[in-house]
mmCIF file of C-alpha atoms (C1' of nucleotides) in Angstrom:
data_model
loop_
_atom_site.group_PDB
_atom_site.id
_atom_site.type_symbol
_atom_site.label_atom_id
_atom_site.label_comp_id
_atom_site.label_asym_id
_atom_site.label_seq_id
_atom_site.Cartn_x
_atom_site.Cartn_y
_atom_site.Cartn_z
ATOM 1 C CA MET E 221 -17.242 17.103 -6.168
ATOM 2 C CA THR E 222 -16.000 18.164 -9.239
ATOM 3 C CA ALA E 223 -14.605 14.587 -9.672
ATOM 4 C CA THR E 224 -11.048 14.888 -11.012
ATOM 5 C CA ALA E 225 -10.116 11.761 -10.279
ATOM 6 C CA SER E 226 -11.095 9.116 -13.376
ATOM 7 C CA LYS E 227 -8.586 6.764 -14.078
ATOM 8 C CA HIS E 228 -5.450 9.028 -13.981
ATOM 9 C CA ASP E 229 -4.937 11.559 -11.163
ATOM 10 C CA VAL E 230 -3.302 14.615 -11.983
ATOM 11 C CA PHE E 231 -0.419 13.785 -9.750
ATOM 12 C CA GLN E 232 0.704 10.873 -11.580
ATOM 13 C CA ALA E 233 -0.288 12.718 -14.885
ATOM 14 C CA VAL E 234 2.033 15.356 -14.277
ATOM 15 C CA ALA E 235 4.849 13.232 -12.691
ATOM 16 C CA ASP E 236 6.627 12.834 -16.245
ATOM 17 C CA PRO E 237 8.829 15.008 -18.135
ATOM 18 C CA THR E 238 7.202 14.579 -21.501
ATOM 19 C CA ARG E 239 3.892 14.993 -20.090
ATOM 20 C CA ARG E 240 4.539 18.324 -18.474
ATOM 21 C CA GLN E 241 6.483 19.606 -21.477
ATOM 22 C CA LEU E 242 3.430 18.637 -23.426
ATOM 23 C CA LEU E 243 1.455 20.862 -21.090
ATOM 24 C CA LYS E 244 4.085 24.018 -21.809
ATOM 25 C CA LEU E 245 3.768 23.327 -25.390
ATOM 26 C CA LEU E 246 -0.152 23.398 -24.994
ATOM 27 C CA SER E 247 0.106 26.609 -23.205
ATOM 28 C CA ASP E 248 0.533 28.613 -25.823
ATOM 29 C CA GLN E 249 -1.927 27.164 -28.321
ATOM 30 C CA GLU E 250 -4.020 23.844 -29.558
ATOM 31 C CA MET E 251 -1.856 21.731 -31.541
ATOM 32 C CA PRO E 252 -2.165 18.417 -33.367
ATOM 33 C CA VAL E 253 -0.593 15.554 -32.667
ATOM 34 C CA THR E 254 2.104 15.728 -35.377
ATOM 35 C CA VAL E 255 3.606 18.887 -34.531
ATOM 36 C CA LEU E 256 3.486 18.111 -30.789
ATOM 37 C CA SER E 257 5.485 14.679 -31.323
ATOM 38 C CA SER E 258 8.341 16.746 -33.576
ATOM 39 C CA HIS E 259 9.305 18.225 -30.035
ATOM 40 C CA PHE E 260 9.898 15.007 -28.945
ATOM 41 C CA PRO E 261 12.825 11.746 -29.322
ATOM 42 C CA MET E 262 10.070 9.615 -29.501
ATOM 43 C CA SER E 263 7.378 8.285 -31.787
ATOM 44 C CA ARG E 264 3.826 9.647 -32.744
ATOM 45 C CA THR E 265 1.985 7.063 -31.371
ATOM 46 C CA ALA E 266 4.020 7.650 -28.187
ATOM 47 C CA VAL E 267 3.296 10.915 -27.509
ATOM 48 C CA SER E 268 -0.341 9.813 -28.799
ATOM 49 C CA LYS E 269 -0.479 7.940 -25.369
ATOM 50 C CA HIS E 270 1.174 10.652 -23.499
ATOM 51 C CA LEU E 271 -1.983 12.708 -24.597
ATOM 52 C CA ARG E 272 -4.460 10.096 -23.683
ATOM 53 C CA ILE E 273 -2.943 10.139 -20.137
ATOM 54 C CA LEU E 274 -3.104 13.745 -20.206
ATOM 55 C CA SER E 275 -6.664 13.559 -21.114
ATOM 56 C CA GLU E 276 -7.791 10.954 -18.602
ATOM 57 C CA ALA E 277 -6.498 13.697 -16.404
ATOM 58 C CA GLY E 278 -8.196 15.889 -17.644
ATOM 59 C CA LEU E 279 -5.540 18.453 -18.313
ATOM 60 C CA VAL E 280 -6.224 18.681 -22.281
ATOM 61 C CA LYS E 281 -9.204 18.876 -24.402
ATOM 62 C CA GLU E 282 -9.308 17.179 -27.756
ATOM 63 C CA ARG E 283 -11.043 18.172 -30.879
ATOM 64 C CA LYS E 284 -11.334 16.855 -34.728
ATOM 65 C CA VAL E 285 -10.478 19.143 -37.114
ATOM 66 C CA GLY E 286 -10.548 17.836 -40.724
ATOM 67 C CA ARG E 287 -8.121 14.693 -40.464
ATOM 68 C CA GLU E 288 -6.354 15.852 -37.220
ATOM 69 C CA THR E 289 -7.298 15.927 -33.940
ATOM 70 C CA ARG E 290 -5.865 19.252 -31.831
ATOM 71 C CA TYR E 291 -5.073 19.265 -28.004
ATOM 72 C CA ARG E 292 -5.329 22.255 -25.822
ATOM 73 C CA LEU E 293 -4.714 23.178 -22.314
ATOM 74 C CA ASP E 294 -7.208 22.975 -19.530
ATOM 75 C CA PRO E 295 -4.977 24.138 -16.781
ATOM 76 C CA GLY E 296 -8.170 23.538 -14.180
ATOM 77 C CA PRO E 297 -7.207 20.013 -12.596
ATOM 78 C CA LEU E 298 -4.154 21.814 -11.352
ATOM 79 C CA GLN E 299 -5.743 23.278 -8.976
ATOM 80 C CA GLU E 300 -5.870 19.815 -6.996
ATOM 81 C CA LEU E 301 -2.084 20.179 -7.306
ATOM 82 C CA LYS E 302 -2.240 23.494 -5.837
ATOM 83 C CA ASP E 303 -4.677 22.936 -2.917
ATOM 84 C CA TRP E 304 -2.230 20.126 -1.740
ATOM 85 C CA TYR E 305 0.708 21.790 -2.041
ATOM 86 C CA SER E 306 -1.007 25.051 -0.228
ATOM 87 C CA TYR E 307 -1.578 22.485 2.661
ATOM 88 C CA PHE E 308 2.167 22.246 2.951
ATOM 89 C CA GLU E 309 2.730 26.029 2.970
ATOM 90 C CA ARG E 310 2.726 26.570 6.872
ATOM 91 C CA PHE E 311 5.270 24.318 7.518
ATOM 92 C CA TRP E 312 7.353 26.204 4.778
ATOM 93 C CA GLU E 313 6.814 29.293 7.072
ATOM 94 C CA ASN E 314 7.587 27.644 9.984
ATOM 95 C CA LYS E 315 10.401 26.039 8.964
ATOM 96 C CA MET E 316 12.993 27.041 11.085
ATOM 97 C CA ALA E 317 10.426 27.012 14.083
ATOM 98 C CA ALA E 318 9.722 23.342 13.872
ATOM 99 C CA LEU E 319 13.365 22.571 13.550
ATOM 100 C CA GLN E 320 13.971 24.206 17.019
ATOM 101 C CA HIS E 321 11.342 22.890 18.395
ATOM 102 C CA PHE E 322 12.810 19.367 17.202
ATOM 103 C CA VAL E 323 16.095 19.922 18.239
ATOM 104 C CA GLU E 324 14.874 21.245 21.642
ATOM 105 C CA SER E 325 12.135 18.661 22.757
ATOM 106 C CA ASP E 326 13.412 14.990 22.851
ATOM 107 C CA GLY E 327 10.464 13.977 21.356
ATOM 108 C CA SER E 328 9.176 11.754 23.056
ATOM 109 C CA GLU E 329 5.926 10.348 24.694
ATOM 110 C CA ARG E 330 4.062 11.518 21.812
ATOM 111 C CA PHE E 331 3.378 8.774 19.467
ATOM 112 C CA PRO E 332 0.581 6.426 19.913
ATOM 113 C CA ALA E 333 1.594 2.477 20.209
ATOM 114 C CA PRO E 334 4.350 0.861 19.976
ATOM 115 C CA LEU E 335 7.045 2.910 21.208
ATOM 116 C CA THR E 336 8.309 2.467 24.601
ATOM 117 C CA LEU E 337 10.225 5.394 24.436
ATOM 118 C CA VAL E 338 11.152 7.422 27.708
ATOM 119 C CA GLU E 339 14.834 7.042 27.265
ATOM 120 C CA LYS E 340 17.459 9.692 26.963
ATOM 121 C CA GLU E 341 17.996 9.562 23.395
ATOM 122 C CA LYS E 342 21.347 10.330 22.757
ATOM 123 C CA GLU E 343 21.039 13.235 19.446
ATOM 124 C CA GLN E 344 23.194 12.223 16.937
ATOM 125 C CA ASP E 345 21.795 14.478 14.078
ATOM 126 C CA MET U 181 21.549 25.937 -8.089
ATOM 127 C CA THR U 182 19.992 24.091 -5.466
ATOM 128 C CA ALA U 183 20.597 20.837 -6.869
ATOM 129 C CA THR U 184 17.340 19.369 -6.073
ATOM 130 C CA ALA U 185 17.069 16.713 -8.316
ATOM 131 C CA SER U 186 19.470 13.709 -7.304
ATOM 132 C CA LYS U 187 18.162 10.304 -8.337
ATOM 133 C CA HIS U 188 14.012 11.149 -7.775
ATOM 134 C CA ASP U 189 12.627 14.311 -8.778
ATOM 135 C CA VAL U 190 9.519 15.623 -6.484
ATOM 136 C CA PHE U 191 6.909 15.106 -8.931
ATOM 137 C CA GLN U 192 7.870 11.733 -9.198
ATOM 138 C CA ALA U 193 7.774 11.240 -5.350
ATOM 139 C CA VAL U 194 4.480 13.134 -4.697
ATOM 140 C CA ALA U 195 3.014 11.003 -7.568
ATOM 141 C CA ASP U 196 1.994 8.391 -5.524
ATOM 142 C CA PRO U 197 -0.553 8.623 -3.063
ATOM 143 C CA THR U 198 1.142 6.428 -0.294
ATOM 144 C CA ARG U 199 4.087 9.129 -0.326
ATOM 145 C CA ARG U 200 1.739 12.355 -0.273
ATOM 146 C CA GLN U 201 -0.100 10.492 3.069
ATOM 147 C CA LEU U 202 3.188 10.252 4.893
ATOM 148 C CA LEU U 203 4.142 13.614 4.150
ATOM 149 C CA LYS U 204 1.093 14.698 5.592
ATOM 150 C CA LEU U 205 1.986 12.643 8.370
ATOM 151 C CA LEU U 206 5.010 13.885 8.969
ATOM 152 C CA SER U 207 3.868 17.833 8.512
ATOM 153 C CA ASP U 208 2.639 17.109 12.455
ATOM 154 C CA GLN U 209 6.087 16.106 14.143
ATOM 155 C CA GLU U 210 8.648 13.396 13.091
ATOM 156 C CA MET U 211 8.229 9.789 13.722
ATOM 157 C CA PRO U 212 9.673 6.260 13.529
ATOM 158 C CA VAL U 213 8.864 3.741 10.669
ATOM 159 C CA THR U 214 6.946 1.787 12.573
ATOM 160 C CA VAL U 215 4.411 4.103 13.917
ATOM 161 C CA LEU U 216 4.092 5.601 10.230
ATOM 162 C CA SER U 217 3.451 2.443 8.654
ATOM 163 C CA SER U 218 0.782 1.064 11.130
ATOM 164 C CA HIS U 219 -0.776 3.996 9.236
ATOM 165 C CA PHE U 220 -1.045 1.583 6.054
ATOM 166 C CA PRO U 221 -2.088 -1.447 4.850
ATOM 167 C CA MET U 222 0.950 -2.821 3.613
ATOM 168 C CA SER U 223 4.013 -3.882 5.295
ATOM 169 C CA ARG U 224 6.727 -1.969 7.341
ATOM 170 C CA THR U 225 9.347 -2.572 4.901
ATOM 171 C CA ALA U 226 7.103 -1.291 2.012
ATOM 172 C CA VAL U 227 6.620 2.578 3.963
ATOM 173 C CA SER U 228 10.060 2.310 4.405
ATOM 174 C CA LYS U 229 11.009 2.280 0.942
ATOM 175 C CA HIS U 230 8.293 4.828 0.194
ATOM 176 C CA LEU U 231 10.110 6.664 2.918
ATOM 177 C CA ARG U 232 13.592 6.215 0.983
ATOM 178 C CA ILE U 233 12.184 7.793 -2.208
ATOM 179 C CA LEU U 234 10.831 10.789 -0.255
ATOM 180 C CA SER U 235 14.523 10.971 1.052
ATOM 181 C CA GLU U 236 16.342 11.067 -2.008
ATOM 182 C CA ALA U 237 13.974 13.910 -3.085
ATOM 183 C CA GLY U 238 14.833 15.810 -0.557
ATOM 184 C CA LEU U 239 11.483 16.003 1.243
ATOM 185 C CA VAL U 240 12.218 14.006 4.323
ATOM 186 C CA LYS U 241 15.095 14.327 6.651
ATOM 187 C CA GLU U 242 16.191 11.424 8.937
ATOM 188 C CA ARG U 243 18.124 11.086 12.192
ATOM 189 C CA LYS U 244 18.835 7.980 14.247
ATOM 190 C CA VAL U 245 17.525 8.217 17.786
ATOM 191 C CA GLY U 246 18.328 5.111 19.510
ATOM 192 C CA ARG U 247 17.345 1.869 17.704
ATOM 193 C CA GLU U 248 14.995 3.945 15.621
ATOM 194 C CA THR U 249 14.810 6.129 12.964
ATOM 195 C CA ARG U 250 12.724 8.944 12.939
ATOM 196 C CA TYR U 251 11.496 10.864 9.832
ATOM 197 C CA ARG U 252 10.499 14.696 9.955
ATOM 198 C CA LEU U 253 9.074 16.833 6.615
ATOM 199 C CA ASP U 254 11.380 19.163 4.980
ATOM 200 C CA PRO U 255 8.973 21.163 2.533
ATOM 201 C CA GLY U 256 11.550 22.640 0.947
ATOM 202 C CA PRO U 257 11.377 20.615 -2.759
ATOM 203 C CA LEU U 258 8.235 21.289 -3.068
ATOM 204 C CA GLN U 259 9.012 24.787 -3.818
ATOM 205 C CA GLU U 260 9.398 23.208 -7.267
ATOM 206 C CA LEU U 261 6.039 22.005 -7.725
ATOM 207 C CA LYS U 262 4.938 25.452 -6.974
ATOM 208 C CA ASP U 263 7.165 26.879 -9.495
ATOM 209 C CA TRP U 264 5.911 24.331 -11.983
ATOM 210 C CA TYR U 265 2.299 25.139 -11.520
ATOM 211 C CA SER U 266 2.301 28.856 -10.796
ATOM 212 C CA TYR U 267 3.545 29.048 -14.553
ATOM 213 C CA PHE U 268 0.217 27.486 -15.764
ATOM 214 C CA GLU U 269 -2.163 30.461 -13.541
ATOM 215 C CA ARG U 270 -1.910 33.229 -15.873
ATOM 216 C CA PHE U 271 -3.478 30.478 -18.526
ATOM 217 C CA TRP U 272 -6.118 29.715 -15.406
ATOM 218 C CA GLU U 273 -7.098 32.928 -15.069
ATOM 219 C CA ASN U 274 -7.083 33.500 -19.138
ATOM 220 C CA LYS U 275 -9.221 30.586 -19.339
ATOM 221 C CA MET U 276 -12.284 32.157 -20.780
ATOM 222 C CA ALA U 277 -10.301 34.275 -23.197
ATOM 223 C CA ALA U 278 -8.389 31.421 -24.427
ATOM 224 C CA LEU U 279 -11.428 29.471 -25.347
ATOM 225 C CA GLN U 280 -12.688 32.969 -26.877
ATOM 226 C CA HIS U 281 -9.454 32.959 -28.748
ATOM 227 C CA PHE U 282 -10.133 29.583 -29.671
ATOM 228 C CA VAL U 283 -13.747 29.659 -30.928
ATOM 229 C CA GLU U 284 -12.915 32.803 -33.092
ATOM 230 C CA SER U 285 -9.986 31.720 -34.884
ATOM 231 C CA ASP U 286 -9.344 29.188 -37.158
ATOM 232 C CA GLY U 287 -5.999 28.436 -35.648
ATOM 233 C CA SER U 288 -4.531 27.401 -38.833
ATOM 234 C CA GLU U 289 -1.200 28.977 -40.551
ATOM 235 C CA ARG U 290 0.536 29.282 -37.479
ATOM 236 C CA PHE U 291 1.481 25.596 -37.159
ATOM 237 C CA PRO U 292 5.537 24.851 -37.914
ATOM 238 C CA ALA U 293 6.173 22.148 -40.874
ATOM 239 C CA PRO U 294 3.739 19.578 -41.773
ATOM 240 C CA LEU U 295 0.904 21.329 -41.786
ATOM 241 C CA THR U 296 -0.791 22.074 -44.949
ATOM 242 C CA LEU U 297 -3.977 23.605 -43.196
ATOM 243 C CA VAL U 298 -5.492 26.405 -45.318
ATOM 244 C CA GLU U 299 -9.137 24.645 -44.909
ATOM 245 C CA LYS U 300 -12.034 25.905 -43.762
ATOM 246 C CA GLU U 301 -12.287 23.982 -40.413
ATOM 247 C CA LYS U 302 -15.616 22.452 -40.081
ATOM 248 C CA GLU U 303 -15.697 23.079 -36.236
ATOM 249 C CA GLN U 304 -17.496 20.107 -34.368
ATOM 250 C CA ASP U 305 -16.411 20.888 -30.593
ATOM 251 C "C1'" DA H 110 -9.369 7.439 -58.408
ATOM 252 C "C1'" DT H 111 -5.196 7.076 -56.295
ATOM 253 C "C1'" DT H 112 -2.030 8.404 -53.614
ATOM 254 C "C1'" DA H 113 -0.849 10.932 -49.314
ATOM 255 C "C1'" DT H 114 -1.391 12.440 -44.386
ATOM 256 C "C1'" DA H 115 -3.048 12.433 -39.557
ATOM 257 C "C1'" DC H 116 -4.319 9.235 -36.011
ATOM 258 C "C1'" DG H 117 -5.705 5.873 -32.590
ATOM 259 C "C1'" DA H 118 -5.817 0.441 -31.410
ATOM 260 C "C1'" DA H 119 -3.598 -3.253 -31.071
ATOM 261 C "C1'" DA H 120 0.451 -6.311 -29.895
ATOM 262 C "C1'" DC H 121 4.694 -6.928 -28.422
ATOM 263 C "C1'" DC H 122 8.449 -6.103 -25.491
ATOM 264 C "C1'" DT H 123 11.531 -4.150 -21.331
ATOM 265 C "C1'" DT H 124 12.075 -1.659 -17.134
ATOM 266 C "C1'" DT H 125 10.852 0.494 -13.321
ATOM 267 C "C1'" DT H 126 7.071 0.417 -9.174
ATOM 268 C "C1'" DG H 127 5.014 -0.893 -5.374
ATOM 269 C "C1'" DG H 128 5.032 -4.761 -2.912
ATOM 270 C "C1'" DT H 129 6.333 -9.262 0.028
ATOM 271 C "C1'" DT H 130 9.272 -12.336 2.695
ATOM 272 C "C1'" DT H 131 13.388 -13.478 4.576
ATOM 273 C "C1'" DC H 132 17.573 -11.928 7.069
ATOM 274 C "C1'" DA H 133 21.225 -9.920 9.396
ATOM 275 C "C1'" DT H 134 22.575 -5.893 12.403
ATOM 276 C "C1'" DG H 135 22.131 -2.571 16.334
ATOM 277 C "C1'" DT H 136 19.834 -1.269 20.376
ATOM 278 C "C1'" DC H 137 17.184 -1.613 24.723
ATOM 279 C "C1'" DA H 138 14.755 -4.213 28.660
ATOM 280 C "C1'" DA H 139 14.826 -8.200 31.857
ATOM 281 C "C1'" DT M 165 23.453 -12.299 28.353
ATOM 282 C "C1'" DT M 166 19.426 -13.360 26.873
ATOM 283 C "C1'" DG M 167 15.296 -12.425 24.418
ATOM 284 C "C1'" DA M 168 12.367 -8.610 21.736
ATOM 285 C "C1'" DC M 169 12.168 -4.259 19.248
ATOM 286 C "C1'" DA M 170 13.291 -0.929 14.863
ATOM 287 C "C1'" DT M 171 15.121 -1.074 11.198
ATOM 288 C "C1'" DG M 172 17.546 -1.839 6.473
ATOM 289 C "C1'" DA M 173 18.939 -4.400 2.877
ATOM 290 C "C1'" DA M 174 18.071 -8.493 -0.647
ATOM 291 C "C1'" DA M 175 15.965 -11.628 -3.274
ATOM 292 C "C1'" DC M 176 11.740 -11.956 -5.835
ATOM 293 C "C1'" DC M 177 7.539 -11.203 -7.700
ATOM 294 C "C1'" DA M 178 3.645 -9.123 -10.391
ATOM 295 C "C1'" DA M 179 1.482 -5.153 -12.813
ATOM 296 C "C1'" DA M 180 1.947 -0.640 -15.003
ATOM 297 C "C1'" DA M 181 4.605 2.153 -17.304
ATOM 298 C "C1'" DG M 182 7.056 3.907 -21.653
ATOM 299 C "C1'" DG M 183 8.295 2.827 -25.766
ATOM 300 C "C1'" DT M 184 7.945 0.741 -30.589
ATOM 301 C "C1'" DT M 185 6.429 -1.431 -34.725
ATOM 302 C "C1'" DT M 186 2.089 -3.042 -37.609
ATOM 303 C "C1'" DC M 187 -2.423 -2.206 -39.228
ATOM 304 C "C1'" DG M 188 -6.915 -0.038 -40.363
ATOM 305 C "C1'" DT M 189 -9.530 3.976 -41.282
ATOM 306 C "C1'" DA M 190 -10.703 8.777 -42.354
ATOM 307 C "C1'" DT M 191 -9.812 13.020 -44.509
ATOM 308 C "C1'" DA M 192 -6.947 15.978 -47.668
ATOM 309 C "C1'" DA M 193 -4.964 16.610 -52.158
ATOM 310 C "C1'" DT M 194 -3.681 15.646 -57.197
#
DNA sequence: ATTATACGAAACCTTTTGGTTTCATGTCAA
DNA sequence: TTGACATGAAACCAAAAGGTTTCGTATAAT
């Protein structure tokens, strides 16, 4: 459901610093390509391609106004990022406990197949 | 401070689906490379390289135990992800309001330099 | 009508990425 | 001590990413 993934997923879209900055710029208000590209050291065409990737990830919407194309932010798909992150929040909380466990236990005889480890494990961490 | 960015930043590390899955696998407990790689259709060496990238982003820690190297999750750097997207949460909330504004105003005479737009803007969105 | 602006598409190039196979080394088991 | 296991490093490769320049087309301004 929600079918966010078309060609570019949010994680990949957001991986590039230029695209992250584009999103920030657009969070204020909609802007045409030329204005956006004036904030970057690269060509307008390059920025345009970044915008396309953001668009494919659903993070921006476009509308034509006269001869310009204005882009605006759609933060919706960022929810996926949030959801993913939230899975790890519990480990963030348990970080100390986990470390504790990690030091105390020998961690062996828990792995599936190719492990024969029933050794003493000279700890060296 | 905190100097999270070494060579690979978190955004890039997390952009790859294989690496995201690795993090999930490691959230349970520490695991050696061979065990981890058994969950993927690629070679052990490939997984090993993914682990290196995660390590450079600070997302996993390693320790040698006998002849194996065990990796475990360090969710710490994920905070950066959270900080980033939380910036957009207010826009997420205000989405309707923003849209409203977007429809009502003509959006012109706000852009810096190269805009002469003082036209009526035949809305077509 | 003519010129300038805004933009995307196309072709092209270089670097990075994600993978593979092979090899060397260290550690464990018999 | 001999052989199997675990792993990283190296060399290599194809495809994707991130850019650039050039071009065509639509819209606006004069």
